[in-house]
Amino acid sequence: MIDDGFSPESLRERAEEAGSVFTAEELLATNKMVMMALYSLGGERSCASVFRAGRMLAGFFGVETLEDALHTFCELTGADYDLDRNYVAIESCPECLGYVNAEGAVCNFLRGFISRAAEHELGEVVSVAQVACEATGDRRCEFILGERGEVGGFDTEVDEMTAEDIEIVMSADGRDAVEVAAFKIASEGLLRCALSDVARPMFFRAGRLYARAFINAFDPEDPDELIGHVEEISGSSYSLEGDRFIVEKCLECAGMPFKEPICHAVRGALAETLEHWNVPFKDLVEVRCAAEEDEVVGTCVVKARGVIWKAKRVVDAVKRAFH
Ligand SMILES: [Zn+2]
Ligand SMILES: [Zn+2]
């Protein structure tokens, strides 16, 4: 990770650049798909990891009071807050925006953020319960300090989502791209830190799962059709040169303050796509990642090793798709 990469100044700068390249819908869709996939895979353990990621953000903000922390958070993400003693409300919550099929409160990142900021101010351990959530139809997301609550979740597996569900995930509802980018970078980026060594396999599996969701939801006839959908949803573009898959304007690492290759979900999605169309391969390795090259938005390259090219008919179809 880049030192200070998650400070408010760094986040704002990165979000401004990512938000000038991608639309709010593109940023939101990928953020929610990858987060929902991680929740699907990890259940309560993922809730705990997202909670820890939120705590880390409050640590990076390094402010004295919960009020200051909320103020900075809302300035970055376009949310509004209301703080009254042990009660916090977040309106236009960036965390549950676009989530579908929530069966309980799902704002674990914010819960973690609030708990850490409150602890910093009060000098003692503070538990936080979420008692209302926009994702379940409440007017705003509400939190009570000093209480423990149920940890929420989703009642539909990501790979059972319909095309309509995906439309909802993409509805950024008039939000500002820079604000959506700020929350995406903070939540996904710090989740990688919270997951530590497990980030690589978890994001890979999440990528597989959301590719599976797209395949199930859109039922594409060939890779070409699938890639058309994914390009439309993500705003990235994909091509194939030899055995190298090139992702231009890669959205996974857009704005992420890391110095190593981090586009594991891209590799996972590619693995799922190749397998779906029966293209055998040994593994997928990162050749280039924009994050590693210090590009806020850039090109990532993945090499498919050990592709059995004699499965020629299918491979040709895949190649045509990545024109
Ligand atoms: Zn929320
Ligand atoms: Zn990337």
Short mmCIF file of C-alpha atoms in Angstrom, two decimals, residues 81-322:
data_model
loop_
_atom_site.label_atom_id
_atom_site.label_comp_id
_atom_site.label_asym_id
_atom_site.label_seq_id
_atom_site.Cartn_x
_atom_site.Cartn_y
_atom_site.Cartn_z
CA TYR A 81 -25.02 12.89 8.68
CA ASP A 82 -26.85 13.63 11.86
CA LEU A 83 -25.12 13.10 15.21
CA ASP A 84 -26.91 13.29 18.53
CA ARG A 85 -25.06 11.88 21.55
CA ASN A 86 -25.09 8.11 20.95
CA TYR A 87 -27.12 8.25 17.74
CA VAL A 88 -25.74 8.60 14.20
CA ALA A 89 -27.85 8.79 11.04
CA ILE A 90 -26.43 8.71 7.53
CA GLU A 91 -28.55 9.94 4.67
CA SER A 92 -27.75 9.16 1.01
CA CYS A 93 -25.59 6.37 2.38
CA PRO A 94 -22.88 5.44 -0.14
CA GLU A 95 -22.46 1.96 1.29
CA CYS A 96 -25.89 0.40 0.75
CA LEU A 97 -26.66 2.40 -2.41
CA GLY A 98 -27.40 -0.11 -5.17
CA TYR A 99 -27.53 -3.20 -2.96
CA VAL A 100 -30.34 -5.56 -3.84
CA ASN A 101 -31.98 -8.27 -1.78
CA ALA A 102 -30.73 -7.08 1.60
CA GLU A 103 -32.49 -8.88 4.42
CA GLY A 104 -31.04 -6.73 7.18
CA ALA A 105 -28.77 -3.77 7.78
CA VAL A 106 -25.68 -4.12 5.59
CA CYS A 107 -23.52 -1.05 6.29
CA ASN A 108 -20.67 -2.84 8.01
CA PHE A 109 -18.02 -0.47 6.71
CA LEU A 110 -19.79 2.53 8.23
CA ARG A 111 -20.40 0.66 11.47
CA GLY A 112 -16.66 0.03 11.72
CA PHE A 113 -15.83 3.60 10.75
CA ILE A 114 -18.14 5.02 13.42
CA SER A 115 -16.91 2.64 16.14
CA ARG A 116 -13.25 3.50 15.58
CA ALA A 117 -13.89 7.25 15.38
CA ALA A 118 -15.99 7.12 18.58
CA GLU A 119 -13.31 5.07 20.35
CA HIS A 120 -10.69 7.61 19.37
CA GLU A 121 -12.76 10.40 20.86
CA LEU A 122 -13.88 8.60 24.02
CA GLY A 123 -10.78 6.54 24.73
CA GLU A 124 -12.73 3.34 25.30
CA VAL A 125 -14.09 0.42 23.26
CA VAL A 126 -17.40 1.34 21.63
CA SER A 127 -19.74 -1.20 20.06
CA VAL A 128 -22.11 0.07 17.38
CA ALA A 129 -25.43 -1.39 16.26
CA GLN A 130 -27.08 -0.51 12.96
CA VAL A 131 -30.82 -0.18 13.59
CA ALA A 132 -32.04 1.09 10.20
CA CYS A 133 -30.73 0.73 6.66
CA GLU A 134 -31.67 2.34 3.36
CA ALA A 135 -31.06 -1.04 1.70
CA THR A 136 -34.11 -2.47 3.48
CA GLY A 137 -36.31 0.52 2.67
CA ASP A 138 -35.61 2.73 5.68
CA ARG A 139 -35.32 6.44 5.00
CA ARG A 140 -31.77 6.56 6.27
CA CYS A 141 -29.11 4.40 7.87
CA GLU A 142 -29.11 4.68 11.65
CA PHE A 143 -26.57 3.58 14.22
CA ILE A 144 -26.62 3.44 18.02
CA LEU A 145 -23.35 3.71 19.92
CA GLY A 146 -22.86 1.39 22.87
CA GLU A 147 -25.24 -1.27 21.58
CA ARG A 148 -24.76 -4.54 19.78
CA GLY A 149 -27.03 -5.55 16.93
CA GLU A 150 -27.65 -8.29 14.44
CA VAL A 151 -25.27 -8.49 11.53
CA GLY A 152 -27.23 -8.31 8.30
CA GLY A 153 -26.82 -10.03 4.99
CA PHE A 154 -28.34 -10.74 1.62
CA ASP A 155 -31.00 -13.31 0.93
CA THR A 156 -30.00 -13.97 -2.67
CA GLU A 157 -26.74 -15.47 -3.81
CA VAL A 158 -24.96 -13.24 -6.31
CA ASP A 159 -25.03 -15.88 -9.03
CA GLU A 160 -28.82 -16.02 -8.78
CA MET A 161 -29.23 -12.35 -9.61
CA THR A 162 -31.44 -11.46 -12.53
CA ALA A 163 -30.72 -8.93 -15.27
CA GLU A 164 -33.19 -6.61 -13.48
CA ASP A 165 -31.22 -6.96 -10.23
CA ILE A 166 -28.09 -5.92 -12.11
CA GLU A 167 -29.96 -2.88 -13.46
CA ILE A 168 -30.74 -1.88 -9.86
CA VAL A 169 -27.12 -2.34 -8.86
CA MET A 170 -26.18 0.05 -11.65
CA SER A 171 -28.68 2.74 -10.75
CA ALA A 172 -26.51 5.41 -9.20
CA ASP A 173 -29.55 7.61 -8.80
CA GLY A 174 -28.07 10.96 -9.76
CA ARG A 175 -24.93 10.45 -7.69
CA ASP A 176 -21.69 12.18 -8.47
CA ALA A 177 -19.00 9.97 -10.04
CA VAL A 178 -16.22 11.44 -7.87
CA GLU A 179 -18.18 10.71 -4.69
CA VAL A 180 -18.98 7.16 -5.75
CA ALA A 181 -15.31 6.70 -6.67
CA ALA A 182 -14.21 7.91 -3.23
CA PHE A 183 -16.33 5.32 -1.46
CA LYS A 184 -15.32 2.57 -3.88
CA ILE A 185 -11.61 3.24 -3.39
CA ALA A 186 -11.93 3.47 0.40
CA SER A 187 -14.16 0.42 0.88
CA GLU A 188 -12.63 -2.00 -1.64
CA GLY A 189 -9.09 -0.77 -1.07
CA LEU A 190 -9.19 -1.09 2.70
CA LEU A 191 -11.00 -4.41 2.47
CA ARG A 192 -7.93 -5.65 0.61
CA CYS A 193 -5.82 -4.45 3.55
CA ALA A 194 -8.20 -6.01 6.08
CA LEU A 195 -8.13 -9.35 4.24
CA SER A 196 -4.35 -9.20 3.94
CA ASP A 197 -3.02 -12.50 2.48
CA VAL A 198 -6.54 -13.70 1.80
CA ALA A 199 -7.34 -10.70 -0.43
CA ARG A 200 -5.81 -12.34 -3.49
CA PRO A 201 -7.84 -15.60 -3.42
CA MET A 202 -10.99 -13.89 -2.13
CA PHE A 203 -11.08 -11.22 -4.85
CA PHE A 204 -10.26 -13.90 -7.43
CA ARG A 205 -13.24 -15.96 -6.28
CA ALA A 206 -15.41 -12.84 -6.17
CA GLY A 207 -14.48 -12.14 -9.80
CA ARG A 208 -15.43 -15.69 -10.73
CA LEU A 209 -18.73 -15.30 -8.95
CA TYR A 210 -19.74 -12.04 -10.58
CA ALA A 211 -18.75 -13.36 -14.01
CA ARG A 212 -20.99 -16.35 -13.23
CA ALA A 213 -23.74 -13.89 -12.22
CA PHE A 214 -23.44 -12.08 -15.57
CA ILE A 215 -23.45 -15.39 -17.47
CA ASN A 216 -26.54 -16.56 -15.59
CA ALA A 217 -28.36 -13.24 -15.82
CA PHE A 218 -27.67 -12.45 -19.49
CA ASP A 219 -27.38 -16.00 -20.82
CA PRO A 220 -24.94 -14.89 -23.55
CA GLU A 221 -24.60 -17.09 -26.59
CA ASP A 222 -20.90 -16.46 -27.02
CA PRO A 223 -18.05 -14.63 -25.25
CA ASP A 224 -18.60 -11.68 -27.57
CA GLU A 225 -22.04 -11.07 -26.15
CA LEU A 226 -20.83 -11.44 -22.55
CA ILE A 227 -17.96 -9.02 -23.10
CA GLY A 228 -20.38 -6.56 -24.66
CA HIS A 229 -22.41 -6.59 -21.44
CA VAL A 230 -19.36 -6.33 -19.21
CA GLU A 231 -17.89 -3.45 -21.25
CA GLU A 232 -21.17 -1.63 -20.99
CA ILE A 233 -21.40 -2.19 -17.24
CA SER A 234 -17.78 -1.44 -16.37
CA GLY A 235 -16.71 1.15 -18.95
CA SER A 236 -13.46 -0.81 -19.42
CA SER A 237 -12.52 -2.39 -22.75
CA TYR A 238 -11.10 -5.85 -23.29
CA SER A 239 -8.95 -7.31 -26.05
CA LEU A 240 -6.81 -10.36 -26.68
CA GLU A 241 -3.31 -10.33 -28.17
CA GLY A 242 -1.85 -13.80 -28.42
CA ASP A 243 -2.31 -15.24 -24.94
CA ARG A 244 -2.49 -11.82 -23.28
CA PHE A 245 -5.75 -10.31 -22.15
CA ILE A 246 -5.62 -6.56 -22.13
CA VAL A 247 -7.95 -4.50 -19.98
CA GLU A 248 -7.91 -0.85 -20.93
CA LYS A 249 -9.23 1.62 -18.38
CA CYS A 250 -9.19 -1.12 -15.77
CA LEU A 251 -11.84 -0.39 -13.17
CA GLU A 252 -10.62 -2.80 -10.52
CA CYS A 253 -7.43 -0.89 -9.74
CA ALA A 254 -8.74 2.56 -10.71
CA GLY A 255 -7.62 4.98 -8.01
CA MET A 256 -6.31 2.25 -5.71
CA PRO A 257 -3.24 3.31 -3.70
CA PHE A 258 -1.22 0.11 -4.05
CA LYS A 259 2.19 -0.65 -5.45
CA GLU A 260 1.56 -4.25 -6.46
CA PRO A 261 -0.75 -5.99 -8.95
CA ILE A 262 -4.22 -6.08 -7.41
CA CYS A 263 -6.65 -7.01 -10.19
CA HIS A 264 -7.54 -10.44 -8.87
CA ALA A 265 -11.25 -10.14 -9.63
CA VAL A 266 -10.40 -9.43 -13.27
CA ARG A 267 -8.40 -12.67 -13.36
CA GLY A 268 -11.20 -14.55 -11.62
CA ALA A 269 -13.79 -13.27 -14.08
CA LEU A 270 -11.55 -14.25 -16.97
CA ALA A 271 -11.04 -17.74 -15.52
CA GLU A 272 -14.80 -18.22 -15.21
CA THR A 273 -15.34 -17.00 -18.78
CA LEU A 274 -12.69 -19.30 -20.27
CA GLU A 275 -14.05 -22.27 -18.35
CA HIS A 276 -17.61 -21.54 -19.34
CA TRP A 277 -16.62 -21.80 -23.00
CA ASN A 278 -14.37 -24.80 -22.40
CA VAL A 279 -11.05 -23.15 -23.15
CA PRO A 280 -8.48 -25.12 -21.13
CA PHE A 281 -5.71 -23.15 -19.42
CA LYS A 282 -3.23 -23.74 -16.62
CA ASP A 283 -3.35 -20.42 -14.84
CA LEU A 284 -3.71 -16.68 -15.28
CA VAL A 285 -0.84 -14.47 -14.23
CA GLU A 286 -0.66 -10.70 -14.04
CA VAL A 287 1.84 -9.23 -16.49
CA ARG A 288 1.03 -5.61 -15.84
CA CYS A 289 -1.17 -3.72 -13.40
CA ALA A 290 -1.84 0.00 -13.71
CA ALA A 291 -1.67 0.36 -9.91
CA GLU A 292 1.87 -0.98 -9.86
CA GLU A 293 2.82 1.48 -12.62
CA ASP A 294 1.49 4.38 -10.58
CA GLU A 295 -1.33 5.12 -13.02
CA VAL A 296 -4.55 6.19 -11.34
CA VAL A 297 -6.49 4.74 -14.27
CA GLY A 298 -4.63 2.58 -16.75
CA THR A 299 -4.13 -0.68 -18.57
CA CYS A 300 -3.82 -4.11 -16.96
CA VAL A 301 -2.58 -7.23 -18.74
CA VAL A 302 -3.18 -10.84 -17.76
CA LYS A 303 -1.41 -13.74 -19.43
CA ALA A 304 -3.16 -17.08 -19.82
CA ARG A 305 -0.53 -19.78 -19.36
CA GLY A 306 -0.86 -23.26 -20.72
CA VAL A 307 -3.86 -22.57 -22.92
CA ILE A 308 -4.47 -25.65 -25.01
CA TRP A 309 -4.78 -23.94 -28.34
CA LYS A 310 -5.79 -27.13 -30.10
CA ALA A 311 -9.29 -26.56 -28.78
CA LYS A 312 -9.19 -24.35 -31.80
CA ARG A 313 -12.80 -23.81 -32.65
CA VAL A 314 -13.69 -22.53 -29.19
CA VAL A 315 -10.49 -20.55 -28.86
CA ASP A 316 -11.22 -18.84 -32.17
CA ALA A 317 -14.64 -17.92 -30.86
CA VAL A 318 -13.09 -16.44 -27.72
CA LYS A 319 -10.51 -14.59 -29.82
CA ARG A 320 -13.19 -13.14 -32.05
CA ALA A 321 -14.94 -11.91 -28.94
CA PHE A 322 -11.87 -10.04 -27.73
#
